[in-house]
Structure formats: C-alpha cells, structure tokens
XYZ file of C-alpha atoms in Angstrom:
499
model
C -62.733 -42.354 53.821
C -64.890 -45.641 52.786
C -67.788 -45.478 50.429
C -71.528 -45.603 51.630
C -71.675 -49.251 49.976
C -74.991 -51.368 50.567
C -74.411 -55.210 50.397
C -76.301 -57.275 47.497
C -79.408 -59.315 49.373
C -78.312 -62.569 49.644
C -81.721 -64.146 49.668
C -81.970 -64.053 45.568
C -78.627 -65.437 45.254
C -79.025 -68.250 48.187
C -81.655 -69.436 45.240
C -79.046 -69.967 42.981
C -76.485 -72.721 43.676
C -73.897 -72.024 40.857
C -71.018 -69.480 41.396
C -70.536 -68.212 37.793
C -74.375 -67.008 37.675
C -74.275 -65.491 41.050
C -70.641 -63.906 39.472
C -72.601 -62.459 36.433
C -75.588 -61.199 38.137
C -73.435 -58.914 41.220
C -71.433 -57.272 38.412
C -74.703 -56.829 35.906
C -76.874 -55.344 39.002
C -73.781 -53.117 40.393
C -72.741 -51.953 37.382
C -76.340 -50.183 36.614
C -76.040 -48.787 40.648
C -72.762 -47.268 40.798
C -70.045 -46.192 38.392
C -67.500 -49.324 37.413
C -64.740 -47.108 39.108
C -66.575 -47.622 43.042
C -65.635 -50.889 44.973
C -68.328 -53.069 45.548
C -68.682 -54.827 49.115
C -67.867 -58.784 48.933
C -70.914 -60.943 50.338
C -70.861 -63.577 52.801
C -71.904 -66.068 49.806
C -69.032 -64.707 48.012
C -66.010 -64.561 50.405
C -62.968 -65.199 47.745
C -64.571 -63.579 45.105
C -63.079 -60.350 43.093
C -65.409 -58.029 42.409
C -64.438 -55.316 39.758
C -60.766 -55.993 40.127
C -61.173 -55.413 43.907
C -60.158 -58.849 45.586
C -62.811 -58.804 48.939
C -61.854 -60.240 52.106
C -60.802 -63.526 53.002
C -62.281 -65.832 55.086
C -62.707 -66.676 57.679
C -64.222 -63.179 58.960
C -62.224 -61.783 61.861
C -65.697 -60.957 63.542
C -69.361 -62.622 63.750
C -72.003 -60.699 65.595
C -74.647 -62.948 65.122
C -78.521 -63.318 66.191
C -79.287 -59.834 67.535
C -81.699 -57.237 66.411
C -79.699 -54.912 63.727
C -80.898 -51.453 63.772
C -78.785 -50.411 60.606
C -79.623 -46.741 60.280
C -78.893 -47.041 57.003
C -80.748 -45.178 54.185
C -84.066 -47.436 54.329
C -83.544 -47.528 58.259
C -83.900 -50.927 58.236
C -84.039 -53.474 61.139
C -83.141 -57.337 60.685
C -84.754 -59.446 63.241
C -82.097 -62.210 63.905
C -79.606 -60.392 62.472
C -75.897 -60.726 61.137
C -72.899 -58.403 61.017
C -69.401 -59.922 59.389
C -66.630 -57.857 60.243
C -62.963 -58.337 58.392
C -60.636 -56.208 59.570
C -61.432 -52.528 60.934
C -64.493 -52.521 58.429
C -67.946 -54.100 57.766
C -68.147 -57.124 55.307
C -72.062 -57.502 55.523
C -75.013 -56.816 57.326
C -77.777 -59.152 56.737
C -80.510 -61.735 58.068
C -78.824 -64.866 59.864
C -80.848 -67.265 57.289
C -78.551 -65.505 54.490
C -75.351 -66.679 55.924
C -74.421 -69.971 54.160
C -73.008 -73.144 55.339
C -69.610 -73.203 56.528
C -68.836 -69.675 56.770
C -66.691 -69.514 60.056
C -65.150 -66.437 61.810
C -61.821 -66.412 64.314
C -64.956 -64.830 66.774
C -68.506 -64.815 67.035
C -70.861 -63.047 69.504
C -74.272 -64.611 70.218
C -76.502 -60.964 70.121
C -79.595 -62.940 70.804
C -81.925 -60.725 73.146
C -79.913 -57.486 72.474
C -79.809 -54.748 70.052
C -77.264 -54.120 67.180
C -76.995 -50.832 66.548
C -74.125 -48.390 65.383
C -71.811 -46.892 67.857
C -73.126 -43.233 69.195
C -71.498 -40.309 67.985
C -70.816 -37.683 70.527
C -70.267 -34.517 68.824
C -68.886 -31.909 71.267
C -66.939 -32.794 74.424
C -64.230 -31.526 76.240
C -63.028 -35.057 77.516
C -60.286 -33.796 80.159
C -63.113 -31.823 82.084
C -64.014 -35.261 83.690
C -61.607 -34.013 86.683
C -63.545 -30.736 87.094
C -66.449 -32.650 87.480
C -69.003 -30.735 90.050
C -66.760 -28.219 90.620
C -69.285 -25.382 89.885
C -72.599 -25.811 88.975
C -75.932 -23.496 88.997
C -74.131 -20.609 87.536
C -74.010 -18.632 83.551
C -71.884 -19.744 81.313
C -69.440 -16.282 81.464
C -69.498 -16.546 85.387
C -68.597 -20.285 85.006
C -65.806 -19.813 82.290
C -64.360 -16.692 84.025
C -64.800 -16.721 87.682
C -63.899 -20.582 87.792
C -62.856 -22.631 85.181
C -60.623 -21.032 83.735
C -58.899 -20.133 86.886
C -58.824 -23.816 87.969
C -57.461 -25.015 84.603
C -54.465 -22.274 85.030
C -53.785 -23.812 88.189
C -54.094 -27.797 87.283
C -54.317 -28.465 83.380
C -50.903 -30.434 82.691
C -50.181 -33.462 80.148
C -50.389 -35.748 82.892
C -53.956 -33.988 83.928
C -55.204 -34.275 80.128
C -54.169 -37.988 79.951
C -55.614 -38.978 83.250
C -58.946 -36.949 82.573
C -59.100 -39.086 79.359
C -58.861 -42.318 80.210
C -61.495 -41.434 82.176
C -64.055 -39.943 79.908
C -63.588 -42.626 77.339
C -63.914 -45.241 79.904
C -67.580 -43.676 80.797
C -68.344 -42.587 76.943
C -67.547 -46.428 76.070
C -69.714 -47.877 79.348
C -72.479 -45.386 77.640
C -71.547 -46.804 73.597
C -70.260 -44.308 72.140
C -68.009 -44.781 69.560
C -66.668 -41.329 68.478
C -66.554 -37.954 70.480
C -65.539 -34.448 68.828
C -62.947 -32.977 71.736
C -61.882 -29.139 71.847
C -59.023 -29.183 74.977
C -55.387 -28.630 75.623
C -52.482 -30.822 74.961
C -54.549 -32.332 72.397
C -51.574 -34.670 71.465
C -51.704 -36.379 74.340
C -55.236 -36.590 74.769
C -55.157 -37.969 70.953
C -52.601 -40.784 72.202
C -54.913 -41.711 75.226
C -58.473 -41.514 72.447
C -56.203 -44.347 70.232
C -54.962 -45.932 73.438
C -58.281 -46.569 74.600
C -59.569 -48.324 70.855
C -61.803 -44.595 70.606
C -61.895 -42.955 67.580
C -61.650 -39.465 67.751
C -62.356 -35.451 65.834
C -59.502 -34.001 68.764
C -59.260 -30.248 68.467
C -56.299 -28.091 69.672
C -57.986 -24.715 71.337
C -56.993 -21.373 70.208
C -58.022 -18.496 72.522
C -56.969 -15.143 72.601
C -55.039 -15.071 75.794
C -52.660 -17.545 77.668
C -53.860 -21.296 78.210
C -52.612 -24.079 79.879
C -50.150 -25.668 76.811
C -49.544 -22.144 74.750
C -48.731 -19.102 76.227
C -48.888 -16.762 72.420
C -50.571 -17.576 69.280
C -47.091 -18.369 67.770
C -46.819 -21.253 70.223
C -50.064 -22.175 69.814
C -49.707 -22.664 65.763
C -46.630 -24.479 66.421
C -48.280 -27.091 68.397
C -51.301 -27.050 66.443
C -49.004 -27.805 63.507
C -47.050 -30.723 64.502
C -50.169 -31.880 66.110
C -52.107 -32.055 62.638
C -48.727 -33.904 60.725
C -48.224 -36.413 63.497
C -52.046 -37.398 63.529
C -52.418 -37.437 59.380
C -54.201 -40.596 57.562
C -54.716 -42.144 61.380
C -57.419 -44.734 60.997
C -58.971 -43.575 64.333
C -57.963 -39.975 65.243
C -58.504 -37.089 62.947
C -56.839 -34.211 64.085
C -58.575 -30.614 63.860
C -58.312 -26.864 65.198
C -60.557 -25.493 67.730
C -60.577 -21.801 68.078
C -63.292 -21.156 71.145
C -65.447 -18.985 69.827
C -65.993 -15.314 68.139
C -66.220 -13.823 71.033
C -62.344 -15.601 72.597
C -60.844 -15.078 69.328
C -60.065 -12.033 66.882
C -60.377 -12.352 63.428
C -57.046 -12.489 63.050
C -56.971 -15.564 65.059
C -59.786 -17.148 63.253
C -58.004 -16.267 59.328
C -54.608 -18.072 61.271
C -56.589 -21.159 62.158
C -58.555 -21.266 59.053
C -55.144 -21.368 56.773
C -53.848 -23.922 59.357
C -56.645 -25.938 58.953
C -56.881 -25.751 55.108
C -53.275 -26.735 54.667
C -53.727 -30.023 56.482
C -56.752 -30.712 55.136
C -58.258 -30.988 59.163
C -61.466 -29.981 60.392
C -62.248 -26.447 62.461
C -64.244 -26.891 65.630
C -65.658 -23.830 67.053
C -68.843 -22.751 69.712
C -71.386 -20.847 67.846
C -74.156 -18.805 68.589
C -74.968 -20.605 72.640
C -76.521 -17.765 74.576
C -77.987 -14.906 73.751
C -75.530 -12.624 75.190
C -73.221 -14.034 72.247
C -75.900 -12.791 70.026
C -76.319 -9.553 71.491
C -72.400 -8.720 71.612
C -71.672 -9.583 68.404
C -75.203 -7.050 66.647
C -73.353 -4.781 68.633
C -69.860 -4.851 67.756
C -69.954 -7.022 64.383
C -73.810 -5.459 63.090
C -74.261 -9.397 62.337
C -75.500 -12.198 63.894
C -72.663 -14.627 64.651
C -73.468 -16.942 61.646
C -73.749 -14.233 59.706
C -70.239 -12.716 60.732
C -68.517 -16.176 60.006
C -69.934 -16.041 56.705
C -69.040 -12.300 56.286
C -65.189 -12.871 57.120
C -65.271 -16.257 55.001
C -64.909 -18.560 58.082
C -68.244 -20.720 57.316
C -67.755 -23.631 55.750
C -68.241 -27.919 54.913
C -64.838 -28.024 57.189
C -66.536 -26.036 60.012
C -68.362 -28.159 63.291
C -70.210 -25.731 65.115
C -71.403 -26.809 68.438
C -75.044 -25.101 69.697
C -76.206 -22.877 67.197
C -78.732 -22.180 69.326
C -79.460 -18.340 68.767
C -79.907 -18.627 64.808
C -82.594 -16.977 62.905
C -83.477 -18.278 59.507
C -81.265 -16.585 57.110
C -78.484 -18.334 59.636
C -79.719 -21.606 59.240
C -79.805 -21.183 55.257
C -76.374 -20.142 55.696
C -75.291 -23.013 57.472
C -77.153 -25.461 55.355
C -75.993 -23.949 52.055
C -72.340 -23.777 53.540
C -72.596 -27.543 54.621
C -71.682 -26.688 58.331
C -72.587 -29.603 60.801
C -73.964 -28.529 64.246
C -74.382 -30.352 67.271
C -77.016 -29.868 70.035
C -76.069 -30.512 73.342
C -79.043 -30.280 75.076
C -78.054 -30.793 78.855
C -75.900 -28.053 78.405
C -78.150 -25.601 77.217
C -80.637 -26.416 79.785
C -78.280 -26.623 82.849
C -76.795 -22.955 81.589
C -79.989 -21.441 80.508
C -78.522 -20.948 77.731
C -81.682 -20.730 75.214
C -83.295 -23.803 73.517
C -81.870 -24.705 70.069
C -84.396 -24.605 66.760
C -83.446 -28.328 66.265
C -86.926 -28.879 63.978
C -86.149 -25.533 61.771
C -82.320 -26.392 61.312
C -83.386 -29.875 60.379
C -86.192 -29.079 57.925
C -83.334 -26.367 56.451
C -81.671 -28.967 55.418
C -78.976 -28.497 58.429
C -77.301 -31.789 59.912
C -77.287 -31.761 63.270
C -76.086 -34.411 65.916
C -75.922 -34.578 69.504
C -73.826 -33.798 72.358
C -72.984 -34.043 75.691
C -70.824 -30.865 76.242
C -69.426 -30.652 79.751
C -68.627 -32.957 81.595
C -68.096 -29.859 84.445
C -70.653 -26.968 85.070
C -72.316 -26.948 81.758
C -73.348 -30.955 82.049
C -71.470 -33.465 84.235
C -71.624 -36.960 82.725
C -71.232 -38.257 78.804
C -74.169 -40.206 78.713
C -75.056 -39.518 75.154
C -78.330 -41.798 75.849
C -79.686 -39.257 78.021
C -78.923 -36.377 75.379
C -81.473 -38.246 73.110
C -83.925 -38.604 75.427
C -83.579 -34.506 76.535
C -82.870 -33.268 72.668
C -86.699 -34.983 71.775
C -88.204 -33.433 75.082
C -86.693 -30.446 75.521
C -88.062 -29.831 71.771
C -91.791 -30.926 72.707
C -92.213 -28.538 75.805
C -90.222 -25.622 73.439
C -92.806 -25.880 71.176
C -95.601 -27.427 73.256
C -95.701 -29.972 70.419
C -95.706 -33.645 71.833
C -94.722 -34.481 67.869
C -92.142 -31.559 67.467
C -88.892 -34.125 67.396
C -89.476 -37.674 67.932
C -88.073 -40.528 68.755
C -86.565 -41.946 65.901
C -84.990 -38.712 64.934
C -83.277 -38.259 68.001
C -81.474 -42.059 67.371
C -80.676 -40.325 63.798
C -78.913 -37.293 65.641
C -76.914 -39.724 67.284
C -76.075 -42.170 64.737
C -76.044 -41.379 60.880
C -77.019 -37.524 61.329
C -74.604 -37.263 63.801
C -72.036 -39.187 61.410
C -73.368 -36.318 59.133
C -72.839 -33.281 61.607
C -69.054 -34.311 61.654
C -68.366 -34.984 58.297
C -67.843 -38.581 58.576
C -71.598 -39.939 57.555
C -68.857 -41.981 54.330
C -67.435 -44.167 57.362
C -69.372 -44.131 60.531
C -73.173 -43.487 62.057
C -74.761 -46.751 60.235
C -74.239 -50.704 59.736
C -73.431 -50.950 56.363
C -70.388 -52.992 54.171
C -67.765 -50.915 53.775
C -68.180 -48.774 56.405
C -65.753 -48.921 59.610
C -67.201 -51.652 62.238
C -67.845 -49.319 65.025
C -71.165 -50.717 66.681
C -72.149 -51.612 70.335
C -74.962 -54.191 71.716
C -77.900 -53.246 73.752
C -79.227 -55.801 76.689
C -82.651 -56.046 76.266
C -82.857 -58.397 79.222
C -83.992 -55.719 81.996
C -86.528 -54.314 83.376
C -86.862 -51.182 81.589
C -86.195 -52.578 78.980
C -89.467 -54.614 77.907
C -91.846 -54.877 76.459
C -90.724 -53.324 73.353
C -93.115 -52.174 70.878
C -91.464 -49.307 68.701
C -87.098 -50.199 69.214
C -86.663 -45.843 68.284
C -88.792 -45.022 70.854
C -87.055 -47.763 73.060
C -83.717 -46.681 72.344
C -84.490 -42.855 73.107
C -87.087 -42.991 75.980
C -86.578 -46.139 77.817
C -83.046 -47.651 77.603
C -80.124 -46.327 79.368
C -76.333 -46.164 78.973
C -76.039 -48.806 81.587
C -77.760 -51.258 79.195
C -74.313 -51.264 76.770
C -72.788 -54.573 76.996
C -70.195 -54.672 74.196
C -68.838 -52.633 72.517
C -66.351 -52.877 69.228
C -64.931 -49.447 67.931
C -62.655 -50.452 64.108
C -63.612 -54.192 64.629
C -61.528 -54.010 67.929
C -63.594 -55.201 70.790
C -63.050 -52.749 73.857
C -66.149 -53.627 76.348
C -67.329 -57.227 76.500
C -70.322 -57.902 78.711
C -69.213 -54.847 80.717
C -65.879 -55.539 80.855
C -63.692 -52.392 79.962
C -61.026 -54.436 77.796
C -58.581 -51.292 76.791
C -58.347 -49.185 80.025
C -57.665 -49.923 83.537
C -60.619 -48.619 85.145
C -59.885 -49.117 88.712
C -56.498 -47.168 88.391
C -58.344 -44.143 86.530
C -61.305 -44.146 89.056
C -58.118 -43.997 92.007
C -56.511 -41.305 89.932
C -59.538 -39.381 89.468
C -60.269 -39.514 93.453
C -56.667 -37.974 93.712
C -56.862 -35.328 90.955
C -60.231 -33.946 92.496
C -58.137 -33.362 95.866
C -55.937 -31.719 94.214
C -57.975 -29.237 92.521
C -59.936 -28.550 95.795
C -56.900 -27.626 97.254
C -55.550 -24.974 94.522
C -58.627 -23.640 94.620
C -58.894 -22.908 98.320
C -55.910 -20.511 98.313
C-alpha cells in the first residue's frame, strides 16, 4: 500500500535558485505535515535528492505526460490547466503545472496531452469479467428467472479455464477501450482469470465464488476452499492483482459457508466480495427467515466488516446504512443493472451523506447489463438518482466522477494507492480526447466527463506506469484474435443451449 502523499508546490521553490535552502525548507514544511517516520514524495526540482533518509527516484523519469488538463481528484479536487504528471516506475513522482518543471528534466517517454484530459484511471467495482461470452444471451427477465432458468444452466454447460481466459481478454480489452483501470471480479477459475487481468497490464480485486451447490471449477465446499486457498498464496504482495473470496450472496450461501470464507479470508489478509441487499425479494426472504434485514443479518452473524465489498445495497433502510458506515463496508452501485432487472433504485444520496463510500459499477456484462462502459454508469448513477427523487440536484455531476475515481478507490479499500493523481500513488491514469464533437465546448470538465463524453473518447491509457492503449491502440492484448474467439464461443453456447 503507498501513502496518500501530496507533492510540495514547486512554484515557491522555482523562486529560489540554491539547493541547500530549497533542502531546508521541504524537510522544515514536511516535518510540521506528517510524522518524520512517512516518506515524503521527491519533486521534479529535486530529482537526486534524499528526503528523510528515503533516496527519491532517479532521473530521468520513466514517464512524462505533459500539457493536458489534470483532473487530480485529489483532496482539494484540483485541476491544472497545462498540466504535468512524472511517472518513475509503477508510481507517481509529481503532479503539477508544466511552468513548474525545470530546465533539463528529461524522461525515457513523454506524451504531448495537449487538448485532452488527465484524469485517474476508472475504477469498476463489481464485474463478472468472463460473462462477456454470455453476452445477450437473456435479457428482459428478473434476476432469479435469469440466474436460475438460464445462466446458470449455460455456465454448467460452457464455463471452462479456457472459457474464463478467453472471456477475459475480452472484457479487459473493452474495460481498457472505456479507461478503466481496476475492476472488482466475482467468477470461476479465478486463477486464471487473475493471470489473464496481469497479462493484460489490468489491475485487479479477483474473487473466487463460493455458492452453496456445484459450480463450474468446485464441485463441494472442500474443493472450493482448496482452490480458494492456493489461489490467495499464489496471488500474495502482487503489485496488480489482489486476490479475494466471493461468496454470492446470503441467500446462495449458509452461514456456515459465510464463517468458512470469512476465516479464509482473514488468514490471508484478502478482501470478501459479496451481493447485498439487490431486490427486494432478497429483503423480503431474509425478514422472513433471518427476522433481519440482510445488513442487519451480516452484522448479527459478525460477517460485516472494513474487509467486506458489497455490491448494490440497494434495499437498505437507515439503521443499515449506519451499519455499513460504522463497519467501514464499501458498496458499489451498479446502476444499469438495477434498472435493466428492476431491481429497486439504490439510496446513493442517504448512503453517501451516512458517511458510506460508494463507487460504481457495471455489473453484467450478460442479462443484468451487457457492456463495461463505466462512463455510461456515471452518467445513469447521477440520473437515475434525479428522476428517484425528482430532484434535478439529488447527485450531480461531479460526484458521480468521485464514485468512479477516489470514492470508488474508497469503496474497495484501495483510496492509499489508486482513484487520484497524486505522488506516491500507483500511475494508473488514462487521457480523454477532447477533440470531438461532443466533446466541446466545455464549460464545467465534471459535468463534461459525466454527461457528455463517452468511453470511445479514451485514447491512452497507462495502468502501474505501463502504457497498454496508445491513441487507441490496444498494446497488451490481441484484439482481433479475442473478437474471432468470442464470435466462436457465442456459437458454441447457442448450440448447448438448444438441446
């Protein structure tokens, strides 16, 4: 994990040509910010320079981004016109005005940004990547008749390793296209799905799923915590996957299940992913057979927690959303989903002002929302709250590009090294053309970014300082050869399913 660390303005010290002074006055100012035991983040102005016995990188940079508008999301929000990101290794060096960037600072790369947008990578919070190859394959029903009458029926029949792979590569090449960064997964033969995320340069929350009947990798729950356990070693202290458990839901898995996973979980120190609270039958089932709410019953059996990401929450009253805010649970909205299941509309406003962090989601990408465009989940999570409330000021704009930046960061428990341009966190960012037509003009760049622009106007992307996407170009993934794949995969499936 990498501190929240805020570079020293470089303006001041540009005023002062002598090293030792500029030496004297980073120490002096940091030491009355931060305790002498937390790194401080090297400047540009400073690149050789050890600061508090912590020698910063050397130049050159590995990575300019240079000239483009830098939406930081950081804890001023700010945005710096003409903007500069240095990147050394997998991590930011410094975010600040071009004019702040000395003479003769070089870089093995630079990228001109002029005309586009800076901003950090999106974080998608609940996915089920392999799904890509189910795409379409029933739509316009609930979410019990879709689970029961066809998915799972189709995944019995087609969910291998080599399915899970395939559907991967695709979802990451469409979640990069879109920028995203990060995605939280919940699938099967999360291993190899966690070998296609790094593969592909994606960094990745992958949970195995638990359920309380045979699936497509574990027939028992005792092969289901074996897997899950060498799953969690192999993946420990990865710089870009972090590997977690993903029991379905209350209603898919006993309490015994949910105690096995939460031990699991607690010994490797990984995160527990879990649908809460979606549709109101959930609700209903669980007053009736648990006399709680299905917060409440997590909290009741000791299952709610800072290691829990719950995705919906959409039927929670308000002692639920104390709960979840004193218990430091993240939730993600997925708004597509809940509107193409009918599933309810989630209290997004009241979770927020409890004090709740909640990101966004695409869900799906089969039956309960087809694509990953997390783009268009910002534009529905801010709508879809407006007509709920019929409240044109209910969620705006700029909170909706929180949700799926540093909020979102937050939701997952990763807000220390993702969701906002800042030294020391990792460099995941992506640029924004602002060169089309629905793109200008551009008065307000939130309401730009959630009303207006579109997952087709990502033109780079770089996820741990690694460029993956330049100028459209998918650098980490063969795209024609998924896209072929794909075509043969959903021929398959048609054909299991017609017998």
């Amino acid at each position: 994990m990498y501190r929240n660390l805020r570079p020293f303005p470089l303006a001041a010290i540009l005023a002062v040509s002598l090293t030792p002074i500029l030496a004297i006055s980073i120490v002096a100012i940091s030491s009355a910010r931060r305790p002498l035991d937390q790194p401080v983040a090297a400047t540009v102005a400073q690149p050789l320079m050890a600061v508090h016995g912590r020698r910063p990188p050397a130049a050159p940079f590995d990575l300019l981004v240079t000239h483009g508008t830098v939406i930081t999301m950081d804890s001023n929000r700010r945005i710096i016109e003409d903007g500069i990101v240095a990147i050394q290794g997998d991590s930011i060096a410094f975010v600040g005005a071009n004019s702040d960037l000395p003479k003769g600072v070089t870089a093995k790369q630079t990228i001109d940004a002029k005309g586009a947008l800076v901003l950090p990578g999106f974080i998608n919070g609940h996915t089920h990547a392999p799904m890509t190859l189910l795409r379409g394959l029933k739509d316009d029903v609930t979410l019990d008749v879709w689970l029961k009458n066809y998915i799972f029926p189709a995944e019995a029949k087609n969910v291998t390793e080599d399915f899970v792979r395939w559907g991967t590569r695709l979802a990451a090449a469409e979640m990069i296209r879109g920028g995203v960064t990060t995605f939280v997964d919940m699938y099967y033969f999360e291993d190899a799905l966690a070998e296609e995320t790094k593969a592909a340069g994606m960094r990745g929350i992958l949970g195995e799923s638990w359920l309380d009947f045979p699936v497509p990798d574990n027939k028992n729950e005792a092969e289901a915590a074996a897997y899950t356990e060498k799953f969690l070693k192999r993946w420990q202290g990865d710089p870009l996957i972090h590997a977690a458990v993903a029991p379905h839901s209350i209603y898919l898995c006993s309490q015994k299940t949910l105690h096995d996973v939460q031990a699991l979980a607690q010994k490797y120190h990984a995160p527990i992913l879990i649908h809460v609270a979606e549709i109101r039958k959930e609700l209903d089932d669980s007053l009736a057979q648990n006399h709680a709410t299905p917060v409440q019953y997590m909290n009741r059996i000791g299952l709610l927690g800072p290691d829990i990401i719950a995705a919906h929450c959409v039927w929670v009253d308000e002692t639920d959303r104390k709960l979840l805010a004193e218990k430091g649970v993240g939730c993600v909205h997925n708004p597509s989903s809940n509107m193409m299941l009918a599933s309810g509309i989630a209290p997004v406003v009241e979770e927020r002002a409890a004090g709740v962090a909640v990101g966004l989601g695409t869900d799906g990408p089969s039956g309960s929302n087809n694509d990953l465009n997390l783009m268009e989940e910002m534009d529905l999570a801010a709508k879809l709250q407006k007509i709920g409330k019929m409240d044109p000021r209910a969620l705006g704009a700029k909170a909706v590009v929180e949700m799926a930046t540093i909020e979102g960061a937050k939701a997952i428990h990763l807000e220390k090294e993702i969701g906002s341009l800042e030294a020391g966190k990792k460099a995941d960012l992506s640029l924004i053309n602002l060169n089309e037509p629905n793109a200008v003009p551009m008065y307000d760049v939130y309401s730009q970014l959630a009303y207006a622009l579109k997952g087709s106007d990502v033109e780079t992307v770089i996820i741990g300082g690694r460029l993956v996407m330049k100028d459209r170009k998918l650098l980490t993934l063969r795209e024609d050869e998924i896209l072929a794949k794909a075509r043969e995969y959903g021929k398959r499936v048609a054909a299991s399913l017609a017998h």
